[in-house]
mmCIF file of C-alpha atoms in Angstrom:
data_model
loop_
_atom_site.group_PDB
_atom_site.id
_atom_site.type_symbol
_atom_site.label_atom_id
_atom_site.label_comp_id
_atom_site.label_asym_id
_atom_site.label_seq_id
_atom_site.Cartn_x
_atom_site.Cartn_y
_atom_site.Cartn_z
ATOM 1 C CA UNK A 1133 6.626 1.476 13.069
ATOM 2 C CA UNK A 1134 3.100 0.259 12.531
ATOM 3 C CA UNK A 1135 0.629 1.101 9.847
ATOM 4 C CA UNK A 1136 -2.653 -0.534 10.721
ATOM 5 C CA UNK A 1137 -5.069 -0.827 7.844
ATOM 6 C CA UNK A 1138 -8.731 -1.761 7.951
ATOM 7 C CA UNK A 1139 -9.731 -5.193 6.712
ATOM 8 C CA UNK A 1140 -11.027 -6.571 3.429
ATOM 9 C CA UNK A 1141 -14.309 -5.171 2.142
ATOM 10 C CA UNK A 1142 -16.898 -6.434 -0.328
ATOM 11 C CA UNK A 1143 -19.390 -3.998 -1.788
ATOM 12 C CA UNK A 1144 -21.859 -3.777 -4.662
ATOM 13 C CA UNK A 1145 -21.518 -1.226 -7.462
ATOM 14 C CA UNK A 1146 -22.942 2.129 -6.416
ATOM 15 C CA UNK A 1147 -22.315 1.566 -2.714
ATOM 16 C CA UNK A 1148 -20.067 3.747 -0.568
ATOM 17 C CA UNK A 1149 -16.949 2.743 1.337
ATOM 18 C CA UNK A 1150 -14.399 4.253 3.706
ATOM 19 C CA UNK A 1151 -11.124 2.484 4.494
ATOM 20 C CA UNK A 1152 -8.645 3.535 7.152
ATOM 21 C CA UNK A 1153 -4.979 3.541 8.035
ATOM 22 C CA UNK A 1154 -3.529 4.387 11.466
ATOM 23 C CA UNK A 1155 0.091 5.424 11.981
ATOM 24 C CA UNK A 1156 1.160 4.489 15.502
ATOM 25 C CA UNK A 1157 4.406 5.055 17.323
ATOM 26 C CA UNK A 1158 6.484 7.950 18.644
ATOM 27 C CA UNK A 1159 6.223 11.172 16.666
ATOM 28 C CA UNK A 1160 3.641 9.544 14.452
ATOM 29 C CA UNK A 1161 2.016 12.849 13.500
ATOM 30 C CA UNK A 1162 5.194 14.097 11.788
ATOM 31 C CA UNK A 1163 4.297 12.227 8.656
ATOM 32 C CA UNK A 1164 2.054 12.157 5.676
ATOM 33 C CA UNK A 1165 0.062 9.060 4.770
ATOM 34 C CA UNK A 1166 -0.554 8.035 1.203
ATOM 35 C CA UNK A 1167 -2.733 5.535 -0.611
ATOM 36 C CA UNK A 1168 -1.487 3.389 -3.484
ATOM 37 C CA UNK A 1169 -3.722 1.205 -5.643
ATOM 38 C CA UNK A 1170 -2.723 -2.149 -7.090
ATOM 39 C CA UNK A 1171 -5.317 -3.734 -9.323
ATOM 40 C CA UNK A 1172 -5.194 -7.539 -9.672
ATOM 41 C CA UNK A 1173 -2.010 -8.537 -11.491
ATOM 42 C CA UNK A 1174 -1.088 -4.917 -12.195
ATOM 43 C CA UNK A 1175 1.364 -2.275 -11.033
ATOM 44 C CA UNK A 1176 1.372 0.435 -8.406
ATOM 45 C CA UNK A 1177 -0.555 3.702 -8.847
ATOM 46 C CA UNK A 1178 -0.438 6.635 -6.443
ATOM 47 C CA UNK A 1179 -3.964 7.665 -5.387
ATOM 48 C CA UNK A 1180 -3.788 10.326 -2.699
ATOM 49 C CA UNK A 1181 -1.710 11.827 0.118
ATOM 50 C CA UNK A 1182 -2.561 13.676 3.323
ATOM 51 C CA UNK A 1183 -0.656 15.296 6.169
ATOM 52 C CA UNK A 1184 -1.274 13.935 9.676
ATOM 53 C CA UNK A 1185 -0.320 17.321 11.135
ATOM 54 C CA UNK A 1186 -2.869 19.367 9.220
ATOM 55 C CA UNK A 1187 -5.414 19.260 6.455
ATOM 56 C CA UNK A 1188 -3.068 19.581 3.473
ATOM 57 C CA UNK A 1189 -3.704 16.868 0.913
ATOM 58 C CA UNK A 1190 -3.125 15.855 -2.683
ATOM 59 C CA UNK A 1191 -5.170 13.630 -4.987
ATOM 60 C CA UNK A 1192 -3.782 12.174 -8.193
ATOM 61 C CA UNK A 1193 -5.382 13.693 -11.308
ATOM 62 C CA UNK A 1194 -6.253 10.109 -12.312
ATOM 63 C CA UNK A 1195 -8.435 9.728 -9.210
ATOM 64 C CA UNK A 1196 -9.730 13.281 -8.814
ATOM 65 C CA UNK A 1197 -13.502 13.211 -8.394
ATOM 66 C CA UNK A 1198 -13.518 9.485 -7.634
ATOM 67 C CA UNK A 1199 -12.110 9.420 -4.110
ATOM 68 C CA UNK A 1200 -11.919 11.609 -1.018
ATOM 69 C CA UNK A 1201 -9.059 11.590 1.482
ATOM 70 C CA UNK A 1202 -9.433 12.773 5.064
ATOM 71 C CA UNK A 1203 -7.613 12.594 8.391
ATOM 72 C CA UNK A 1204 -8.409 12.300 12.088
ATOM 73 C CA UNK A 1205 -5.458 14.033 13.737
ATOM 74 C CA UNK A 1206 -6.461 12.834 17.212
ATOM 75 C CA UNK A 1207 -5.816 9.206 16.213
ATOM 76 C CA UNK A 1208 -3.244 9.710 13.396
ATOM 77 C CA UNK A 1209 -5.642 7.966 11.044
ATOM 78 C CA UNK A 1210 -6.100 8.617 7.341
ATOM 79 C CA UNK A 1211 -9.192 7.597 5.413
ATOM 80 C CA UNK A 1212 -9.886 6.935 1.752
ATOM 81 C CA UNK A 1213 -13.518 7.161 0.755
ATOM 82 C CA UNK A 1214 -15.719 6.397 -2.242
ATOM 83 C CA UNK A 1215 -19.305 7.624 -2.545
ATOM 84 C CA UNK A 1216 -20.232 5.338 -5.454
ATOM 85 C CA UNK A 1217 -18.029 2.342 -6.109
ATOM 86 C CA UNK A 1218 -17.480 0.807 -9.519
ATOM 87 C CA UNK A 1219 -16.294 -2.670 -10.414
ATOM 88 C CA UNK A 1220 -13.062 -1.080 -11.650
ATOM 89 C CA UNK A 1221 -12.296 0.028 -8.068
ATOM 90 C CA UNK A 1222 -11.596 -3.612 -7.187
ATOM 91 C CA UNK A 1223 -7.995 -3.631 -6.008
ATOM 92 C CA UNK A 1224 -5.607 -3.833 -3.100
ATOM 93 C CA UNK A 1225 -5.153 -0.414 -1.530
ATOM 94 C CA UNK A 1226 -1.884 0.055 0.317
ATOM 95 C CA UNK A 1227 -1.343 2.738 2.909
ATOM 96 C CA UNK A 1228 2.204 4.084 3.025
ATOM 97 C CA UNK A 1229 4.026 6.542 5.248
ATOM 98 C CA UNK A 1230 6.070 9.504 4.091
ATOM 99 C CA UNK A 1231 8.236 11.767 6.269
ATOM 100 C CA UNK A 1232 7.203 15.415 6.312
ATOM 101 C CA UNK A 1233 9.876 16.445 3.848
ATOM 102 C CA UNK A 1234 8.900 17.308 0.294
ATOM 103 C CA UNK A 1235 9.725 14.588 -2.230
ATOM 104 C CA UNK A 1236 10.415 11.978 0.459
ATOM 105 C CA UNK A 1237 9.747 8.371 -0.520
ATOM 106 C CA UNK A 1238 7.211 6.072 1.113
ATOM 107 C CA UNK A 1239 9.421 4.467 3.759
ATOM 108 C CA UNK A 1240 6.945 2.050 5.357
ATOM 109 C CA UNK A 1241 3.913 0.325 3.913
ATOM 110 C CA UNK A 1242 0.864 -1.283 5.455
ATOM 111 C CA UNK A 1243 -0.247 -4.778 4.476
ATOM 112 C CA UNK A 1244 -3.061 -3.532 2.300
ATOM 113 C CA UNK A 1245 -6.851 -3.364 2.313
ATOM 114 C CA UNK A 1246 -8.498 -5.525 -0.334
ATOM 115 C CA UNK A 1247 -11.570 -3.900 -1.858
ATOM 116 C CA UNK A 1248 -13.861 -6.068 -3.985
ATOM 117 C CA UNK A 1249 -16.741 -4.499 -5.885
ATOM 118 C CA UNK A 1250 -19.095 -7.022 -7.417
ATOM 119 C CA UNK A 1251 -22.786 -7.370 -8.035
ATOM 120 C CA UNK B 251 1.173 12.145 -16.711
ATOM 121 C CA UNK B 252 2.037 8.643 -17.930
ATOM 122 C CA UNK B 253 3.711 5.960 -15.869
ATOM 123 C CA UNK B 254 7.470 5.694 -16.062
ATOM 124 C CA UNK B 255 8.625 3.007 -18.494
ATOM 125 C CA UNK B 256 10.361 -0.134 -17.244
ATOM 126 C CA UNK B 257 11.152 -3.408 -19.018
ATOM 127 C CA UNK B 258 8.518 -6.033 -18.334
ATOM 128 C CA UNK B 259 11.003 -8.657 -17.167
ATOM 129 C CA UNK B 260 14.670 -9.278 -16.527
ATOM 130 C CA UNK B 261 16.338 -12.628 -15.962
ATOM 131 C CA UNK B 262 19.647 -13.548 -14.363
ATOM 132 C CA UNK B 263 21.514 -16.435 -12.772
ATOM 133 C CA UNK B 264 22.609 -16.518 -9.134
ATOM 134 C CA UNK B 265 25.712 -14.383 -8.673
ATOM 135 C CA UNK B 266 25.176 -12.378 -11.834
ATOM 136 C CA UNK B 267 24.256 -8.693 -12.065
ATOM 137 C CA UNK B 268 21.084 -7.341 -13.625
ATOM 138 C CA UNK B 269 20.086 -3.767 -14.360
ATOM 139 C CA UNK B 270 16.566 -2.400 -14.600
ATOM 140 C CA UNK B 271 15.939 0.855 -16.441
ATOM 141 C CA UNK B 272 13.271 3.420 -15.636
ATOM 142 C CA UNK B 273 12.605 6.022 -18.306
ATOM 143 C CA UNK B 274 10.684 9.200 -17.660
ATOM 144 C CA UNK B 275 10.757 12.747 -18.957
ATOM 145 C CA UNK B 276 12.375 16.062 -18.103
ATOM 146 C CA UNK B 277 9.319 16.780 -15.922
ATOM 147 C CA UNK B 278 9.999 13.930 -13.508
ATOM 148 C CA UNK B 279 13.106 11.691 -13.561
ATOM 149 C CA UNK B 280 15.143 14.245 -15.484
ATOM 150 C CA UNK B 281 14.144 17.167 -13.286
ATOM 151 C CA UNK B 282 14.366 15.858 -9.725
ATOM 152 C CA UNK B 283 16.891 13.840 -7.738
ATOM 153 C CA UNK B 284 14.005 12.032 -6.035
ATOM 154 C CA UNK B 285 13.839 8.602 -7.628
ATOM 155 C CA UNK B 286 13.087 5.638 -5.400
ATOM 156 C CA UNK B 287 12.875 1.911 -6.001
ATOM 157 C CA UNK B 288 10.551 -0.600 -4.375
ATOM 158 C CA UNK B 289 10.755 -4.386 -4.194
ATOM 159 C CA UNK B 290 7.551 -6.408 -3.996
ATOM 160 C CA UNK B 291 7.347 -10.146 -3.401
ATOM 161 C CA UNK B 292 4.082 -11.914 -4.334
ATOM 162 C CA UNK B 293 1.318 -11.237 -1.844
ATOM 163 C CA UNK B 294 3.427 -8.763 0.107
ATOM 164 C CA UNK B 295 3.467 -4.976 0.323
ATOM 165 C CA UNK B 296 6.225 -3.067 -1.483
ATOM 166 C CA UNK B 297 9.471 -2.378 0.346
ATOM 167 C CA UNK B 298 11.688 0.669 -0.160
ATOM 168 C CA UNK B 299 15.178 -0.370 -1.292
ATOM 169 C CA UNK B 300 16.624 2.819 -2.834
ATOM 170 C CA UNK B 301 15.718 6.484 -2.400
ATOM 171 C CA UNK B 302 17.026 9.801 -3.726
ATOM 172 C CA UNK B 303 18.447 7.923 -6.733
ATOM 173 C CA UNK B 304 21.303 6.155 -4.918
ATOM 174 C CA UNK B 305 20.722 6.042 -1.160
ATOM 175 C CA UNK B 306 19.988 2.935 0.899
ATOM 176 C CA UNK B 307 17.448 2.756 3.719
ATOM 177 C CA UNK B 308 18.726 1.039 6.826
ATOM 178 C CA UNK B 309 18.937 -2.729 6.466
ATOM 179 C CA UNK B 310 18.991 -2.880 2.672
ATOM 180 C CA UNK B 311 22.061 -4.718 1.338
ATOM 181 C CA UNK B 312 24.447 -2.743 -0.851
ATOM 182 C CA UNK B 313 23.990 -5.353 -3.601
ATOM 183 C CA UNK B 314 21.236 -2.980 -4.675
ATOM 184 C CA UNK B 315 22.477 0.249 -6.217
ATOM 185 C CA UNK B 316 20.839 3.105 -8.056
ATOM 186 C CA UNK B 317 21.903 5.709 -10.577
ATOM 187 C CA UNK B 318 20.460 8.269 -12.965
ATOM 188 C CA UNK B 319 21.434 9.784 -16.279
ATOM 189 C CA UNK B 320 19.193 12.317 -17.931
ATOM 190 C CA UNK B 321 15.621 11.062 -18.018
ATOM 191 C CA UNK B 322 16.548 7.461 -17.167
ATOM 192 C CA UNK B 323 17.160 5.975 -13.738
ATOM 193 C CA UNK B 324 18.580 2.505 -13.186
ATOM 194 C CA UNK B 325 18.613 -0.135 -10.470
ATOM 195 C CA UNK B 326 21.424 -2.670 -10.470
ATOM 196 C CA UNK B 327 21.302 -5.855 -8.441
ATOM 197 C CA UNK B 328 24.790 -7.310 -8.044
ATOM 198 C CA UNK B 329 25.450 -10.868 -6.925
ATOM 199 C CA UNK B 330 21.889 -11.922 -7.682
ATOM 200 C CA UNK B 331 20.344 -14.186 -5.039
ATOM 201 C CA UNK B 332 17.231 -16.383 -5.213
ATOM 202 C CA UNK B 333 15.399 -14.119 -2.749
ATOM 203 C CA UNK B 334 15.822 -11.202 -5.167
ATOM 204 C CA UNK B 335 13.175 -12.772 -7.379
ATOM 205 C CA UNK B 336 10.380 -10.191 -7.136
ATOM 206 C CA UNK B 337 8.729 -7.267 -8.888
ATOM 207 C CA UNK B 338 10.577 -3.945 -8.842
ATOM 208 C CA UNK B 339 9.033 -0.517 -9.272
ATOM 209 C CA UNK B 340 10.714 2.823 -9.753
ATOM 210 C CA UNK B 341 9.013 5.996 -8.576
ATOM 211 C CA UNK B 342 9.804 9.634 -9.237
ATOM 212 C CA UNK B 343 8.724 12.915 -7.702
ATOM 213 C CA UNK B 344 7.032 14.968 -10.415
ATOM 214 C CA UNK B 345 6.105 18.116 -8.561
ATOM 215 C CA UNK B 346 3.818 19.349 -5.808
ATOM 216 C CA UNK B 347 0.643 17.936 -7.345
ATOM 217 C CA UNK B 348 2.109 14.637 -8.558
ATOM 218 C CA UNK B 349 4.487 13.674 -5.746
ATOM 219 C CA UNK B 350 4.591 10.012 -6.782
ATOM 220 C CA UNK B 351 4.795 8.717 -10.342
ATOM 221 C CA UNK B 352 5.396 4.972 -10.444
ATOM 222 C CA UNK B 353 6.995 2.907 -13.129
ATOM 223 C CA UNK B 354 5.276 0.063 -14.960
ATOM 224 C CA UNK B 355 7.156 -2.543 -12.945
ATOM 225 C CA UNK B 356 9.766 -5.174 -13.784
ATOM 226 C CA UNK B 357 9.706 -8.822 -12.813
ATOM 227 C CA UNK B 358 13.134 -10.154 -11.944
ATOM 228 C CA UNK B 359 13.515 -13.904 -12.365
ATOM 229 C CA UNK B 360 16.489 -15.788 -10.944
ATOM 230 C CA UNK B 361 17.141 -18.924 -12.954
#
Protein backbone atom coordinates (compact mmCIF):
# COMPACT_ATOMS: atom_id res chain seq x y z
CA UNK A 1 0.00 0.00 0.00
CA UNK A 2 1.35 3.39 -0.94
CA UNK A 3 -0.11 6.80 -0.44
CA UNK A 4 2.11 9.29 -2.19
CA UNK A 5 1.63 12.87 -1.09
CA UNK A 6 2.97 16.01 -2.70
CA UNK A 7 5.81 17.83 -0.98
CA UNK A 8 6.04 20.76 1.41
CA UNK A 9 4.67 24.08 0.20
CA UNK A 10 5.25 27.68 1.26
CA UNK A 11 2.77 30.33 0.21
CA UNK A 12 1.81 33.90 1.08
CA UNK A 13 -1.61 34.82 2.48
CA UNK A 14 -4.15 35.17 -0.31
CA UNK A 15 -2.36 32.77 -2.64
CA UNK A 16 -3.86 29.55 -3.96
CA UNK A 17 -2.62 26.00 -3.47
CA UNK A 18 -3.45 22.47 -4.56
CA UNK A 19 -1.93 19.44 -2.83
CA UNK A 20 -2.23 15.86 -4.01
CA UNK A 21 -2.35 12.28 -2.82
CA UNK A 22 -2.06 9.19 -5.04
CA UNK A 23 -3.26 5.75 -3.97
CA UNK A 24 -1.24 3.11 -5.80
CA UNK A 25 -1.49 -0.65 -5.76
CA UNK A 26 -3.93 -3.37 -6.79
CA UNK A 27 -7.60 -2.43 -6.59
CA UNK A 28 -6.59 1.07 -5.60
CA UNK A 29 -9.80 2.63 -6.92
CA UNK A 30 -11.95 0.70 -4.43
CA UNK A 31 -11.26 3.26 -1.77
CA UNK A 32 -12.01 6.71 -0.59
CA UNK A 33 -9.24 9.17 0.24
CA UNK A 34 -9.52 11.64 3.07
CA UNK A 35 -7.61 14.66 4.29
CA UNK A 36 -6.82 15.29 7.95
CA UNK A 37 -5.32 18.51 9.29
CA UNK A 38 -2.87 18.73 12.16
CA UNK A 39 -1.91 22.24 13.15
CA UNK A 40 1.46 22.67 14.90
CA UNK A 41 1.34 21.00 18.31
CA UNK A 42 -2.37 20.24 17.98
CA UNK A 43 -4.68 17.31 17.36
CA UNK A 44 -6.23 15.68 14.32
CA UNK A 45 -9.17 17.25 12.46
CA UNK A 46 -11.02 15.63 9.57
CA UNK A 47 -11.17 17.98 6.56
CA UNK A 48 -12.67 16.19 3.58
CA UNK A 49 -13.28 12.82 1.91
CA UNK A 50 -13.72 11.71 -1.70
CA UNK A 51 -14.40 8.47 -3.52
CA UNK A 52 -11.80 7.31 -6.05
CA UNK A 53 -14.51 5.42 -7.95
CA UNK A 54 -16.79 8.39 -8.53
CA UNK A 55 -17.39 12.00 -7.66
CA UNK A 56 -19.05 11.51 -4.27
CA UNK A 57 -17.40 13.64 -1.60
CA UNK A 58 -17.85 15.10 1.86
CA UNK A 59 -16.39 18.24 3.42
CA UNK A 60 -16.37 18.86 7.15
CA UNK A 61 -18.72 21.69 8.18
CA UNK A 62 -15.67 23.28 9.84
CA UNK A 63 -13.93 23.57 6.47
CA UNK A 64 -16.91 24.13 4.18
CA UNK A 65 -16.24 27.13 1.94
CA UNK A 66 -12.52 27.10 2.73
CA UNK A 67 -11.35 24.08 0.75
CA UNK A 68 -12.27 22.11 -2.36
CA UNK A 69 -11.68 18.39 -2.82
CA UNK A 70 -11.42 16.74 -6.23
CA UNK A 71 -10.27 13.49 -7.81
CA UNK A 72 -8.55 12.28 -10.97
CA UNK A 73 -9.91 8.75 -11.37
CA UNK A 74 -7.41 7.92 -14.13
CA UNK A 75 -4.51 8.23 -11.68
CA UNK A 76 -6.30 7.45 -8.37
CA UNK A 77 -5.26 10.87 -7.13
CA UNK A 78 -7.16 13.12 -4.74
CA UNK A 79 -6.55 16.84 -4.45
CA UNK A 80 -7.18 19.39 -1.73
CA UNK A 81 -7.32 22.97 -2.90
CA UNK A 82 -7.44 26.47 -1.42
CA UNK A 83 -8.26 29.56 -3.48
CA UNK A 84 -7.09 32.07 -0.86
CA UNK A 85 -4.83 30.81 1.89
CA UNK A 86 -4.72 32.26 5.39
CA UNK A 87 -1.97 32.04 7.98
CA UNK A 88 -4.28 29.78 10.00
CA UNK A 89 -4.09 27.17 7.21
CA UNK A 90 -0.49 26.46 8.24
CA UNK A 91 -0.48 22.79 9.18
CA UNK A 92 0.48 19.27 8.22
CA UNK A 93 -2.16 17.75 5.97
CA UNK A 94 -2.31 13.97 6.04
CA UNK A 95 -3.91 11.92 3.31
CA UNK A 96 -5.54 8.72 4.54
CA UNK A 97 -7.21 5.79 2.84
CA UNK A 98 -10.62 4.37 3.68
CA UNK A 99 -12.17 1.19 2.27
CA UNK A 100 -15.40 1.70 0.35
CA UNK A 101 -17.57 0.61 3.24
CA UNK A 102 -19.55 3.20 5.17
CA UNK A 103 -18.05 4.06 8.56
CA UNK A 104 -14.74 2.32 7.80
CA UNK A 105 -11.69 3.74 9.56
CA UNK A 106 -8.67 5.26 7.85
CA UNK A 107 -6.49 2.16 7.53
CA UNK A 108 -3.38 3.67 5.92
CA UNK A 109 -1.94 7.16 6.13
CA UNK A 110 0.47 9.10 3.97
CA UNK A 111 3.47 10.88 5.46
CA UNK A 112 1.87 14.28 5.23
CA UNK A 113 2.17 17.48 3.22
CA UNK A 114 3.40 20.46 5.23
CA UNK A 115 1.71 23.71 4.23
CA UNK A 116 3.21 26.96 5.51
CA UNK A 117 1.42 30.24 4.92
CA UNK A 118 3.47 33.28 5.84
CA UNK A 119 4.01 36.77 4.56
CA UNK B 1 -20.04 19.06 16.30
CA UNK B 2 -17.35 19.28 18.98
CA UNK B 3 -14.33 17.04 19.24
CA UNK B 4 -14.60 13.97 21.42
CA UNK B 5 -13.14 14.50 24.89
CA UNK B 6 -9.99 12.67 25.98
CA UNK B 7 -7.71 13.22 28.98
CA UNK B 8 -4.72 15.36 28.07
CA UNK B 9 -2.17 12.88 29.42
CA UNK B 10 -1.81 9.49 31.03
CA UNK B 11 1.29 8.09 32.69
CA UNK B 12 2.33 4.54 33.49
CA UNK B 13 5.35 2.40 34.29
CA UNK B 14 6.62 -0.41 32.07
CA UNK B 15 4.45 -3.49 32.51
CA UNK B 16 1.51 -1.58 33.93
CA UNK B 17 -1.87 -1.02 32.27
CA UNK B 18 -3.31 2.35 31.35
CA UNK B 19 -6.76 3.25 30.08
CA UNK B 20 -7.68 6.24 27.95
CA UNK B 21 -11.29 7.42 27.85
CA UNK B 22 -13.04 9.03 24.91
CA UNK B 23 -16.34 10.74 25.66
CA UNK B 24 -18.81 11.74 23.00
CA UNK B 25 -22.56 12.01 22.72
CA UNK B 26 -25.51 9.88 21.66
CA UNK B 27 -25.01 11.29 18.14
CA UNK B 28 -21.58 9.73 17.68
CA UNK B 29 -19.91 7.32 20.14
CA UNK B 30 -23.21 6.34 21.72
CA UNK B 31 -24.99 5.78 18.43
CA UNK B 32 -22.51 3.87 16.27
CA UNK B 33 -20.22 0.89 16.77
CA UNK B 34 -17.59 2.63 14.65
CA UNK B 35 -14.98 3.91 17.07
CA UNK B 36 -11.34 3.68 16.06
CA UNK B 37 -8.09 4.52 17.80
CA UNK B 38 -4.90 5.89 16.29
CA UNK B 39 -1.36 5.98 17.66
CA UNK B 40 0.96 8.79 16.62
CA UNK B 41 4.65 9.00 17.44
CA UNK B 42 6.34 12.43 17.15
CA UNK B 43 6.95 13.43 13.55
CA UNK B 44 5.12 10.39 12.20
CA UNK B 45 1.70 9.89 10.65
CA UNK B 46 -1.05 8.30 12.75
CA UNK B 47 -1.41 4.53 12.74
CA UNK B 48 -4.68 2.62 13.14
CA UNK B 49 -4.55 0.34 16.19
CA UNK B 50 -8.23 -0.39 16.94
CA UNK B 51 -11.35 -0.19 14.77
CA UNK B 52 -15.05 -0.93 15.24
CA UNK B 53 -14.58 -0.40 18.99
CA UNK B 54 -12.63 -3.61 19.71
CA UNK B 55 -11.09 -5.05 16.54
CA UNK B 56 -7.38 -5.20 15.73
CA UNK B 57 -5.88 -4.48 12.31
CA UNK B 58 -3.32 -7.02 11.20
CA UNK B 59 0.00 -6.66 12.98
CA UNK B 60 -1.24 -4.72 16.00
CA UNK B 61 -0.40 -6.47 19.29
CA UNK B 62 -3.31 -7.55 21.48
CA UNK B 63 -1.84 -5.49 24.34
CA UNK B 64 -4.09 -2.82 22.88
CA UNK B 65 -7.79 -3.38 23.51
CA UNK B 66 -10.90 -1.30 23.03
CA UNK B 67 -14.35 -1.14 24.56
CA UNK B 68 -17.41 1.08 24.72
CA UNK B 69 -20.13 1.82 27.22
CA UNK B 70 -22.80 4.35 26.41
CA UNK B 71 -21.25 7.55 25.11
CA UNK B 72 -17.72 6.66 26.27
CA UNK B 73 -15.18 4.50 24.48
CA UNK B 74 -11.94 3.33 26.07
CA UNK B 75 -8.52 2.15 24.96
CA UNK B 76 -6.51 -0.01 27.35
CA UNK B 77 -2.82 -0.66 26.90
CA UNK B 78 -1.75 -3.69 28.92
CA UNK B 79 1.87 -4.50 29.71
CA UNK B 80 2.99 -0.98 28.86
CA UNK B 81 6.23 -0.82 26.87
CA UNK B 82 8.57 2.12 26.22
CA UNK B 83 7.59 2.19 22.54
CA UNK B 84 3.97 2.81 23.54
CA UNK B 85 4.93 6.35 24.48
CA UNK B 86 2.97 8.36 21.90
CA UNK B 87 -0.17 10.40 21.33
CA UNK B 88 -3.44 8.49 21.00
CA UNK B 89 -6.58 9.71 19.27
CA UNK B 90 -10.04 8.21 19.26
CA UNK B 91 -12.34 8.75 16.30
CA UNK B 92 -16.04 8.08 15.87
CA UNK B 93 -18.38 7.90 12.90
CA UNK B 94 -21.06 10.55 13.38
CA UNK B 95 -23.18 10.08 10.30
CA UNK B 96 -23.04 10.49 6.53
CA UNK B 97 -21.92 14.11 6.62
CA UNK B 98 -19.49 13.80 9.54
CA UNK B 99 -17.86 10.42 8.94
CA UNK B 100 -14.87 11.21 11.15
CA UNK B 101 -14.99 13.00 14.50
CA UNK B 102 -11.64 12.89 16.27
CA UNK B 103 -10.90 13.12 19.94
CA UNK B 104 -8.74 15.79 21.53
CA UNK B 105 -5.82 13.40 21.91
CA UNK B 106 -4.01 11.86 24.87
CA UNK B 107 -0.28 11.75 25.44
CA UNK B 108 0.86 8.51 27.02
CA UNK B 109 4.12 8.75 28.94
CA UNK B 110 6.02 5.66 30.06
CA UNK B 111 8.11 6.44 33.12
